Structure formats: structure tokens, C-alpha cells
Amino acid sequence: MTASQTAEIAGLYRYPIKGLTPEALLRVPLRSGQTLPADRRYAIENGPSGFDPDAPEWKPKIQFLMLARNERLAALDGRFEDATNRLTIRKEGQIVASGDLETAAGRAAIEAYFTENFQPELKGPPKVLSGRDHSFSDVARKVVSIINLDSVRAIEAMLGGTAVNPLRFRANLYVKGWPAWSELDLVGQTLAIGQARLKVVKRIVRCPATNVDPVTAKRDLEIPPTLSRHLGHMDCGIYAEVVADGEIGVGDAVAVEQPRLV
């Protein structure tokens, strides 16, 4: 990819509760070394993980309810309110649980729903974990995940024309304008979005969560094996670390920054 091949942000999302509903955004501030505000701020512990909110450390996703194993999560519509820290969960349009995730009573209300409705997946009492400034990401680093929409279109072709909802990939940024798979060669490079700068640090290896339709909650595709057969790897998307502050939004250009000549 050359620096002239500029992409555009076509979609911007955060996921306040790991495994639950994506929240579409129009604009968002980025801070150096941080995720999108409140992205993966909470998780639902599936059995004791040893997570200590006073000394938060990264834990593997198998410690939490997650789409890779618990596809029924996709049938829930979760809405998080920043001002009140309230999570409201609906199923088929009806409120099934609601609570302030920063209070014991509010967390208990959410936990009661999962205790009653997520057997036999539970390995122990479900517990809402608050990370404060921690992010329950799939990787230990605080990152922004990016998906190239042309790569998603390429996957559709691999699947014989089957439509693939890009939200299966649960990215923060969905971009258009890059050739399919060219983003995988950006590791080590810096992306410029307005004043913000993001350094690409890692390819994303896809897991079975991408097999789950985010609308129907059905496990109806085999995306990682399809990638492996066609490409020899299961990578789709990139992780980037914010290295300079700035506000970004839908419609903004995403450019590959040229290194300065000294």
C-alpha cells in the first residue's frame, strides 16, 4: 500500500460490555495509550478469574462470557449510558435486566439475569467486572481495532457470494478505500486521522466469534477456516495503538503517514 491510498472511516463503534452490543458513534476523542472511551470497560466473568479491580491485569477471554463460545449473547440488545453507568438489556424488544454497573445492586441485577438464563454455559456465578480505566480486550495492550471493508468483501467472495455482516468482526473502526488485505502490511506504520496518530502494532487473528451472525445470533459461517484455506492464515484486521491525541469521526480520512526525513 502506498501513502496515496487514503481510506475513510465508514463506521465507528465501541463495545462498553465485552461480548454485548456494539454502540455506533459519530465522533470520539482518542487519547494516547488508551482505547476508545469505555471500550470493553466491563466484562461478565464466567467463573472465578482472579481479576482484581484494584490491581487490574489482563485476563484471557475464556474467563468471560463471549461470542466465541456463547453466541446467545448476540440475541441481547445492551445499551450503556455513560452519564449513569446504567446497562439496560433487552431481548426481543422487552427489557430483561437493568442496573448501574458501578453499584453492587446494579451489578447484582445484571448478574441475576445471566445466572437464570445462561445455564449450562456458566462455569460459576457470573460476575460483572468493572475495569475502571482497564480494557477487557482480547489483547493485553490498549488498542483500537480496524477492519478494511474491502477485505470483508473478499471474504464474501471466498464464501461463494454469501453476505458477511462486517459487525461480525467487532471492530472499532471500519474503513473503506484500501485494497483487500493491504492493511495486513501496515504493521509498524503510523496512521494519521486528523490530529490523531495510531501506530499499527499487530494483525488480528480471527476466532470463532466471527462465525456468529450479530443479528440472528446463529453460528452460521466458518470464517477462520475459510481464511486459512484461501490465505494460509486466519488474519483479518489490525490493532493500532493511539500515539497522539485527536478527535476522529465517520467520514474522516485515514492516511498512512510518511516517515520524516532527517
PDB file of C-alpha atoms in Angstrom:
ATOM      1  CA  MET A   1       0.000   0.000   0.000  1.00  0.00           C
ATOM      2  CA  THR A   2       1.239   3.497  -0.767  1.00  0.00           C
ATOM      3  CA  ALA A   3       0.664   6.630   1.242  1.00  0.00           C
ATOM      4  CA  SER A   4      -1.566   7.919  -1.574  1.00  0.00           C
ATOM      5  CA  GLN A   5      -4.093   5.163  -0.910  1.00  0.00           C
ATOM      6  CA  THR A   6      -6.123   7.021   1.684  1.00  0.00           C
ATOM      7  CA  ALA A   7      -9.040   5.305   3.380  1.00  0.00           C
ATOM      8  CA  GLU A   8     -12.120   6.775   5.002  1.00  0.00           C
ATOM      9  CA  ILE A   9     -13.825   5.868   8.267  1.00  0.00           C
ATOM     10  CA  ALA A  10     -17.145   4.303   7.249  1.00  0.00           C
ATOM     11  CA  GLY A  11     -18.162   3.135  10.729  1.00  0.00           C
ATOM     12  CA  LEU A  12     -17.090   3.827  14.297  1.00  0.00           C
ATOM     13  CA  TYR A  13     -18.050   1.580  17.223  1.00  0.00           C
ATOM     14  CA  ARG A  14     -17.294   0.835  20.824  1.00  0.00           C
ATOM     15  CA  TYR A  15     -18.287  -2.131  22.976  1.00  0.00           C
ATOM     16  CA  PRO A  16     -18.840  -0.990  26.585  1.00  0.00           C
ATOM     17  CA  ILE A  17     -19.523  -4.557  27.803  1.00  0.00           C
ATOM     18  CA  LYS A  18     -17.359  -7.322  26.382  1.00  0.00           C
ATOM     19  CA  GLY A  19     -19.459  -9.667  24.243  1.00  0.00           C
ATOM     20  CA  LEU A  20     -22.528  -7.433  24.164  1.00  0.00           C
ATOM     21  CA  THR A  21     -23.953  -4.939  21.692  1.00  0.00           C
ATOM     22  CA  PRO A  22     -21.803  -2.631  19.557  1.00  0.00           C
ATOM     23  CA  GLU A  23     -22.541   1.056  20.074  1.00  0.00           C
ATOM     24  CA  ALA A  24     -22.319   3.216  16.938  1.00  0.00           C
ATOM     25  CA  LEU A  25     -20.584   6.575  17.300  1.00  0.00           C
ATOM     26  CA  LEU A  26     -20.265   9.594  15.029  1.00  0.00           C
ATOM     27  CA  ARG A  27     -17.209  11.187  16.633  1.00  0.00           C
ATOM     28  CA  VAL A  28     -14.982  10.252  19.529  1.00  0.00           C
ATOM     29  CA  PRO A  29     -11.839  11.639  21.205  1.00  0.00           C
ATOM     30  CA  LEU A  30      -8.739   9.451  21.212  1.00  0.00           C
ATOM     31  CA  ARG A  31      -6.075   9.719  23.899  1.00  0.00           C
ATOM     32  CA  SER A  32      -2.546   8.437  23.652  1.00  0.00           C
ATOM     33  CA  GLY A  33      -2.173   4.943  25.091  1.00  0.00           C
ATOM     34  CA  GLN A  34      -5.936   4.454  25.505  1.00  0.00           C
ATOM     35  CA  THR A  35      -8.795   2.635  23.822  1.00  0.00           C
ATOM     36  CA  LEU A  36     -11.924   4.371  22.598  1.00  0.00           C
ATOM     37  CA  PRO A  37     -13.632   5.810  25.706  1.00  0.00           C
ATOM     38  CA  ALA A  38     -15.290   2.993  27.703  1.00  0.00           C
ATOM     39  CA  ASP A  39     -14.471   0.358  25.093  1.00  0.00           C
ATOM     40  CA  ARG A  40     -14.592  -3.069  26.812  1.00  0.00           C
ATOM     41  CA  ARG A  41     -14.817  -1.250  30.146  1.00  0.00           C
ATOM     42  CA  TYR A  42     -16.865  -4.107  31.608  1.00  0.00           C
ATOM     43  CA  ALA A  43     -16.920  -7.875  31.261  1.00  0.00           C
ATOM     44  CA  ILE A  44     -19.077 -10.669  32.653  1.00  0.00           C
ATOM     45  CA  GLU A  45     -16.861 -13.122  34.468  1.00  0.00           C
ATOM     46  CA  ASN A  46     -17.710 -16.756  33.756  1.00  0.00           C
ATOM     47  CA  GLY A  47     -16.418 -18.454  36.885  1.00  0.00           C
ATOM     48  CA  PRO A  48     -13.616 -17.138  39.127  1.00  0.00           C
ATOM     49  CA  SER A  49     -10.883 -15.423  37.105  1.00  0.00           C
ATOM     50  CA  GLY A  50      -8.808 -13.835  39.843  1.00  0.00           C
ATOM     51  CA  PHE A  51      -9.380 -10.371  38.395  1.00  0.00           C
ATOM     52  CA  ASP A  52      -8.670  -7.638  40.959  1.00  0.00           C
ATOM     53  CA  PRO A  53     -10.289  -4.273  40.119  1.00  0.00           C
ATOM     54  CA  ASP A  54      -7.819  -2.524  42.421  1.00  0.00           C
ATOM     55  CA  ALA A  55      -4.882  -4.013  40.529  1.00  0.00           C
ATOM     56  CA  PRO A  56      -6.327  -4.848  37.102  1.00  0.00           C
ATOM     57  CA  GLU A  57      -4.372  -7.225  34.909  1.00  0.00           C
ATOM     58  CA  TRP A  58      -5.230  -8.675  31.524  1.00  0.00           C
ATOM     59  CA  LYS A  59      -7.072 -11.993  31.518  1.00  0.00           C
ATOM     60  CA  PRO A  60      -7.753 -14.261  28.523  1.00  0.00           C
ATOM     61  CA  LYS A  61     -11.218 -14.019  27.031  1.00  0.00           C
ATOM     62  CA  ILE A  62     -12.086 -17.586  28.046  1.00  0.00           C
ATOM     63  CA  GLN A  63     -12.555 -16.175  31.574  1.00  0.00           C
ATOM     64  CA  PHE A  64     -15.599 -14.207  30.409  1.00  0.00           C
ATOM     65  CA  LEU A  65     -18.878 -14.707  28.614  1.00  0.00           C
ATOM     66  CA  MET A  66     -18.003 -14.152  24.954  1.00  0.00           C
ATOM     67  CA  LEU A  67     -19.392 -14.704  21.480  1.00  0.00           C
ATOM     68  CA  ALA A  68     -16.729 -17.266  20.577  1.00  0.00           C
ATOM     69  CA  ARG A  69     -18.462 -19.719  22.928  1.00  0.00           C
ATOM     70  CA  ASN A  70     -21.688 -18.009  23.984  1.00  0.00           C
ATOM     71  CA  GLU A  71     -23.408 -16.987  20.756  1.00  0.00           C
ATOM     72  CA  ARG A  72     -26.683 -16.331  22.588  1.00  0.00           C
ATOM     73  CA  LEU A  73     -25.164 -13.034  23.707  1.00  0.00           C
ATOM     74  CA  ALA A  74     -25.827 -11.701  20.207  1.00  0.00           C
ATOM     75  CA  ALA A  75     -29.582 -12.049  20.768  1.00  0.00           C
ATOM     76  CA  LEU A  76     -29.390  -9.452  23.547  1.00  0.00           C
ATOM     77  CA  ASP A  77     -29.621  -5.712  22.913  1.00  0.00           C
ATOM     78  CA  GLY A  78     -27.491  -3.990  25.530  1.00  0.00           C
ATOM     79  CA  ARG A  79     -27.446  -0.198  25.899  1.00  0.00           C
ATOM     80  CA  PHE A  80     -24.974   1.571  28.171  1.00  0.00           C
ATOM     81  CA  GLU A  81     -25.439   5.143  29.411  1.00  0.00           C
ATOM     82  CA  ASP A  82     -22.197   6.943  30.247  1.00  0.00           C
ATOM     83  CA  ALA A  83     -23.817   9.541  32.494  1.00  0.00           C
ATOM     84  CA  THR A  84     -25.436   6.968  34.793  1.00  0.00           C
ATOM     85  CA  ASN A  85     -23.291   3.845  34.154  1.00  0.00           C
ATOM     86  CA  ARG A  86     -26.577   2.042  33.547  1.00  0.00           C
ATOM     87  CA  LEU A  87     -26.755  -1.042  31.373  1.00  0.00           C
ATOM     88  CA  THR A  88     -30.184  -1.937  30.028  1.00  0.00           C
ATOM     89  CA  ILE A  89     -30.559  -5.314  28.325  1.00  0.00           C
ATOM     90  CA  ARG A  90     -33.484  -6.062  26.032  1.00  0.00           C
ATOM     91  CA  LYS A  91     -34.446  -9.284  24.338  1.00  0.00           C
ATOM     92  CA  GLU A  92     -36.987  -9.238  21.520  1.00  0.00           C
ATOM     93  CA  GLY A  93     -37.725  -5.637  22.429  1.00  0.00           C
ATOM     94  CA  GLN A  94     -38.506  -6.298  26.103  1.00  0.00           C
ATOM     95  CA  ILE A  95     -36.316  -5.136  28.997  1.00  0.00           C
ATOM     96  CA  VAL A  96     -34.954  -8.217  30.774  1.00  0.00           C
ATOM     97  CA  ALA A  97     -32.368  -6.585  33.061  1.00  0.00           C
ATOM     98  CA  SER A  98     -31.151  -3.124  34.011  1.00  0.00           C
ATOM     99  CA  GLY A  99     -28.678  -1.779  36.534  1.00  0.00           C
ATOM    100  CA  ASP A 100     -25.965   0.770  37.360  1.00  0.00           C
ATOM    101  CA  LEU A 101     -22.746  -1.172  36.781  1.00  0.00           C
ATOM    102  CA  GLU A 102     -20.878   0.944  39.333  1.00  0.00           C
ATOM    103  CA  THR A 103     -23.165  -0.128  42.201  1.00  0.00           C
ATOM    104  CA  ALA A 104     -23.431  -3.521  43.892  1.00  0.00           C
ATOM    105  CA  ALA A 105     -27.206  -3.556  43.454  1.00  0.00           C
ATOM    106  CA  GLY A 106     -26.993  -2.695  39.784  1.00  0.00           C
ATOM    107  CA  ARG A 107     -24.394  -5.355  39.083  1.00  0.00           C
ATOM    108  CA  ALA A 108     -26.458  -7.889  41.012  1.00  0.00           C
ATOM    109  CA  ALA A 109     -29.471  -7.183  38.785  1.00  0.00           C
ATOM    110  CA  ILE A 110     -27.450  -7.941  35.665  1.00  0.00           C
ATOM    111  CA  GLU A 111     -25.801 -10.984  37.236  1.00  0.00           C
ATOM    112  CA  ALA A 112     -29.193 -12.407  38.229  1.00  0.00           C
ATOM    113  CA  TYR A 113     -30.305 -12.379  34.606  1.00  0.00           C
ATOM    114  CA  PHE A 114     -27.251 -14.306  33.410  1.00  0.00           C
ATOM    115  CA  THR A 115     -27.457 -16.720  36.334  1.00  0.00           C
ATOM    116  CA  GLU A 116     -31.017 -17.595  35.369  1.00  0.00           C
ATOM    117  CA  ASN A 117     -30.650 -17.619  31.602  1.00  0.00           C
ATOM    118  CA  PHE A 118     -27.146 -18.777  30.711  1.00  0.00           C
ATOM    119  CA  GLN A 119     -27.040 -22.298  32.046  1.00  0.00           C
ATOM    120  CA  PRO A 120     -25.295 -24.612  31.243  1.00  0.00           C
ATOM    121  CA  GLU A 121     -22.574 -22.323  29.817  1.00  0.00           C
ATOM    122  CA  LEU A 122     -21.706 -20.968  33.242  1.00  0.00           C
ATOM    123  CA  LYS A 123     -18.595 -22.267  34.985  1.00  0.00           C
ATOM    124  CA  GLY A 124     -19.537 -20.480  38.187  1.00  0.00           C
ATOM    125  CA  PRO A 125     -21.572 -17.479  39.343  1.00  0.00           C
ATOM    126  CA  PRO A 126     -21.460 -14.771  36.665  1.00  0.00           C
ATOM    127  CA  LYS A 127     -19.968 -11.543  37.940  1.00  0.00           C
ATOM    128  CA  VAL A 128     -19.939  -8.107  36.337  1.00  0.00           C
ATOM    129  CA  LEU A 129     -16.379  -6.802  36.405  1.00  0.00           C
ATOM    130  CA  SER A 130     -15.623  -3.094  36.194  1.00  0.00           C
ATOM    131  CA  GLY A 131     -12.191  -2.271  34.899  1.00  0.00           C
ATOM    132  CA  ARG A 132     -12.373   1.460  35.526  1.00  0.00           C
ATOM    133  CA  ASP A 133      -9.525   2.508  33.218  1.00  0.00           C
ATOM    134  CA  HIS A 134      -8.839  -1.121  32.286  1.00  0.00           C
ATOM    135  CA  SER A 135      -9.979  -2.620  28.983  1.00  0.00           C
ATOM    136  CA  PHE A 136     -11.179  -6.224  28.750  1.00  0.00           C
ATOM    137  CA  SER A 137      -9.708  -6.536  25.285  1.00  0.00           C
ATOM    138  CA  ASP A 138      -8.668  -9.784  23.632  1.00  0.00           C
ATOM    139  CA  VAL A 139      -5.078  -8.499  23.817  1.00  0.00           C
ATOM    140  CA  ALA A 140      -3.140  -7.089  26.743  1.00  0.00           C
ATOM    141  CA  ARG A 141      -2.291  -3.810  25.025  1.00  0.00           C
ATOM    142  CA  LYS A 142      -4.777  -0.939  24.871  1.00  0.00           C
ATOM    143  CA  VAL A 143      -5.612  -0.862  21.206  1.00  0.00           C
ATOM    144  CA  VAL A 144      -8.032   0.319  18.548  1.00  0.00           C
ATOM    145  CA  SER A 145      -9.170  -2.410  16.156  1.00  0.00           C
ATOM    146  CA  ILE A 146      -9.535  -1.658  12.451  1.00  0.00           C
ATOM    147  CA  ILE A 147     -11.312  -3.632   9.716  1.00  0.00           C
ATOM    148  CA  ASN A 148     -10.910  -2.983   5.998  1.00  0.00           C
ATOM    149  CA  LEU A 149     -14.340  -3.328   4.380  1.00  0.00           C
ATOM    150  CA  ASP A 150     -12.797  -4.463   1.096  1.00  0.00           C
ATOM    151  CA  SER A 151     -11.297  -7.420   2.974  1.00  0.00           C
ATOM    152  CA  VAL A 152     -14.790  -8.300   4.215  1.00  0.00           C
ATOM    153  CA  ARG A 153     -15.994  -8.195   0.604  1.00  0.00           C
ATOM    154  CA  ALA A 154     -13.137 -10.550  -0.308  1.00  0.00           C
ATOM    155  CA  ILE A 155     -14.330 -12.980   2.366  1.00  0.00           C
ATOM    156  CA  GLU A 156     -17.799 -12.871   0.845  1.00  0.00           C
ATOM    157  CA  ALA A 157     -16.264 -13.958  -2.457  1.00  0.00           C
ATOM    158  CA  MET A 158     -14.422 -16.798  -0.704  1.00  0.00           C
ATOM    159  CA  LEU A 159     -17.790 -17.923   0.673  1.00  0.00           C
ATOM    160  CA  GLY A 160     -19.335 -18.034  -2.784  1.00  0.00           C
ATOM    161  CA  GLY A 161     -21.110 -14.707  -2.534  1.00  0.00           C
ATOM    162  CA  THR A 162     -22.588 -15.189   0.951  1.00  0.00           C
ATOM    163  CA  ALA A 163     -23.207 -11.819   2.611  1.00  0.00           C
ATOM    164  CA  VAL A 164     -20.980 -11.129   5.620  1.00  0.00           C
ATOM    165  CA  ASN A 165     -22.090  -8.503   8.133  1.00  0.00           C
ATOM    166  CA  PRO A 166     -18.932  -6.513   8.991  1.00  0.00           C
ATOM    167  CA  LEU A 167     -20.097  -6.296  12.615  1.00  0.00           C
ATOM    168  CA  ARG A 168     -19.115  -9.959  12.980  1.00  0.00           C
ATOM    169  CA  PHE A 169     -15.577  -8.607  13.395  1.00  0.00           C
ATOM    170  CA  ARG A 170     -16.465  -6.265  16.294  1.00  0.00           C
ATOM    171  CA  ALA A 171     -14.011  -3.571  15.177  1.00  0.00           C
ATOM    172  CA  ASN A 172     -13.736  -0.023  16.444  1.00  0.00           C
ATOM    173  CA  LEU A 173     -13.040   1.452  13.010  1.00  0.00           C
ATOM    174  CA  TYR A 174     -14.424   0.185   9.719  1.00  0.00           C
ATOM    175  CA  VAL A 175     -12.608   1.772   6.807  1.00  0.00           C
ATOM    176  CA  LYS A 176     -13.160   1.846   3.052  1.00  0.00           C
ATOM    177  CA  GLY A 177     -10.745   2.727   0.277  1.00  0.00           C
ATOM    178  CA  TRP A 178      -7.884   0.299   0.881  1.00  0.00           C
ATOM    179  CA  PRO A 179      -7.397  -2.712  -1.406  1.00  0.00           C
ATOM    180  CA  ALA A 180      -8.420  -6.002   0.175  1.00  0.00           C
ATOM    181  CA  TRP A 181      -5.819  -7.342   2.636  1.00  0.00           C
ATOM    182  CA  SER A 182      -3.446  -4.401   2.143  1.00  0.00           C
ATOM    183  CA  GLU A 183      -3.997  -3.406   5.783  1.00  0.00           C
ATOM    184  CA  LEU A 184      -2.129  -6.526   6.884  1.00  0.00           C
ATOM    185  CA  ASP A 185       1.082  -4.973   5.554  1.00  0.00           C
ATOM    186  CA  LEU A 186       0.717  -1.863   7.715  1.00  0.00           C
ATOM    187  CA  VAL A 187       2.196  -3.347  10.897  1.00  0.00           C
ATOM    188  CA  GLY A 188       4.822  -0.895  12.158  1.00  0.00           C
ATOM    189  CA  GLN A 189       3.380   2.037  10.217  1.00  0.00           C
ATOM    190  CA  THR A 190       1.544   5.080  11.553  1.00  0.00           C
ATOM    191  CA  LEU A 191      -1.947   6.126  10.512  1.00  0.00           C
ATOM    192  CA  ALA A 192      -2.977   9.782  10.519  1.00  0.00           C
ATOM    193  CA  ILE A 193      -6.613  10.704  11.198  1.00  0.00           C
ATOM    194  CA  GLY A 194      -6.838  14.455  11.651  1.00  0.00           C
ATOM    195  CA  GLN A 195      -4.565  15.286  14.587  1.00  0.00           C
ATOM    196  CA  ALA A 196      -4.696  11.716  15.929  1.00  0.00           C
ATOM    197  CA  ARG A 197      -1.937   9.233  15.189  1.00  0.00           C
ATOM    198  CA  LEU A 198      -2.221   5.457  15.553  1.00  0.00           C
ATOM    199  CA  LYS A 199       0.679   3.048  15.220  1.00  0.00           C
ATOM    200  CA  VAL A 200      -0.278  -0.331  13.793  1.00  0.00           C
ATOM    201  CA  VAL A 201       1.114  -2.983  16.138  1.00  0.00           C
ATOM    202  CA  LYS A 202      -0.436  -6.326  15.241  1.00  0.00           C
ATOM    203  CA  ARG A 203      -2.610  -8.276  12.842  1.00  0.00           C
ATOM    204  CA  ILE A 204      -5.828  -9.657  14.305  1.00  0.00           C
ATOM    205  CA  VAL A 205      -6.106 -13.444  14.278  1.00  0.00           C
ATOM    206  CA  ARG A 206      -9.786 -14.262  13.970  1.00  0.00           C
ATOM    207  CA  CYS A 207     -11.581 -16.605  16.359  1.00  0.00           C
ATOM    208  CA  PRO A 208     -14.946 -18.434  16.150  1.00  0.00           C
ATOM    209  CA  ALA A 209     -16.781 -15.292  17.321  1.00  0.00           C
ATOM    210  CA  THR A 210     -16.811 -14.208  13.669  1.00  0.00           C
ATOM    211  CA  ASN A 211     -18.911 -17.263  12.839  1.00  0.00           C
ATOM    212  CA  VAL A 212     -21.848 -15.792  14.793  1.00  0.00           C
ATOM    213  CA  ASP A 213     -24.367 -13.628  12.950  1.00  0.00           C
ATOM    214  CA  PRO A 214     -24.736 -10.443  15.077  1.00  0.00           C
ATOM    215  CA  VAL A 215     -28.404 -10.117  14.100  1.00  0.00           C
ATOM    216  CA  THR A 216     -29.730 -13.677  14.308  1.00  0.00           C
ATOM    217  CA  ALA A 217     -27.279 -14.954  16.961  1.00  0.00           C
ATOM    218  CA  LYS A 218     -26.806 -18.095  14.848  1.00  0.00           C
ATOM    219  CA  ARG A 219     -23.419 -19.701  14.318  1.00  0.00           C
ATOM    220  CA  ASP A 220     -23.849 -19.961  10.563  1.00  0.00           C
ATOM    221  CA  LEU A 221     -20.446 -19.408   8.903  1.00  0.00           C
ATOM    222  CA  GLU A 222     -16.900 -20.743   9.216  1.00  0.00           C
ATOM    223  CA  ILE A 223     -14.808 -17.648   8.679  1.00  0.00           C
ATOM    224  CA  PRO A 224     -11.455 -18.592  10.309  1.00  0.00           C
ATOM    225  CA  PRO A 225     -11.245 -21.937   8.440  1.00  0.00           C
ATOM    226  CA  THR A 226     -12.210 -20.142   5.219  1.00  0.00           C
ATOM    227  CA  LEU A 227      -9.396 -17.622   5.706  1.00  0.00           C
ATOM    228  CA  SER A 228      -6.971 -20.449   6.433  1.00  0.00           C
ATOM    229  CA  ARG A 229      -7.911 -22.350   3.277  1.00  0.00           C
ATOM    230  CA  HIS A 230      -7.658 -19.336   0.986  1.00  0.00           C
ATOM    231  CA  LEU A 231      -4.868 -17.292   2.557  1.00  0.00           C
ATOM    232  CA  GLY A 232      -2.879 -19.707   4.681  1.00  0.00           C
ATOM    233  CA  HIS A 233      -3.614 -17.694   7.831  1.00  0.00           C
ATOM    234  CA  MET A 234      -6.631 -16.519   9.849  1.00  0.00           C
ATOM    235  CA  ASP A 235      -5.770 -12.811   9.981  1.00  0.00           C
ATOM    236  CA  CYS A 236      -8.346 -10.139   9.205  1.00  0.00           C
ATOM    237  CA  GLY A 237      -7.932  -6.626  10.563  1.00  0.00           C
ATOM    238  CA  ILE A 238      -5.255  -4.814  12.528  1.00  0.00           C
ATOM    239  CA  TYR A 239      -4.700  -3.460  16.023  1.00  0.00           C
ATOM    240  CA  ALA A 240      -3.280   0.035  16.443  1.00  0.00           C
ATOM    241  CA  GLU A 241      -2.119   1.983  19.476  1.00  0.00           C
ATOM    242  CA  VAL A 242      -3.002   5.659  19.828  1.00  0.00           C
ATOM    243  CA  VAL A 243       0.270   7.606  19.938  1.00  0.00           C
ATOM    244  CA  ALA A 244      -1.073  11.153  19.534  1.00  0.00           C
ATOM    245  CA  ASP A 245      -4.359  12.627  20.776  1.00  0.00           C
ATOM    246  CA  GLY A 246      -7.107  13.773  18.459  1.00  0.00           C
ATOM    247  CA  GLU A 247     -10.791  13.538  17.669  1.00  0.00           C
ATOM    248  CA  ILE A 248     -11.921  11.186  14.922  1.00  0.00           C
ATOM    249  CA  GLY A 249     -15.256  10.616  13.251  1.00  0.00           C
ATOM    250  CA  VAL A 250     -17.184   8.917  10.483  1.00  0.00           C
ATOM    251  CA  GLY A 251     -16.116  10.330   7.116  1.00  0.00           C
ATOM    252  CA  ASP A 252     -12.596  11.248   8.265  1.00  0.00           C
ATOM    253  CA  ALA A 253      -9.661  10.339   6.037  1.00  0.00           C
ATOM    254  CA  VAL A 254      -7.208   7.678   7.216  1.00  0.00           C
ATOM    255  CA  ALA A 255      -3.754   8.201   5.704  1.00  0.00           C
ATOM    256  CA  VAL A 256      -0.558   6.203   6.015  1.00  0.00           C
ATOM    257  CA  GLU A 257       1.898   8.738   7.427  1.00  0.00           C
ATOM    258  CA  GLN A 258       5.197   9.086   5.657  1.00  0.00           C
ATOM    259  CA  PRO A 259       8.270   8.922   7.916  1.00  0.00           C
ATOM    260  CA  ARG A 260      10.038  12.239   8.289  1.00  0.00           C
ATOM    261  CA  LEU A 261      13.370  12.603   6.565  1.00  0.00           C
ATOM    262  CA  VAL A 262      16.136  13.698   8.901  1.00  0.00           C
TER     263      VAL A 262
END
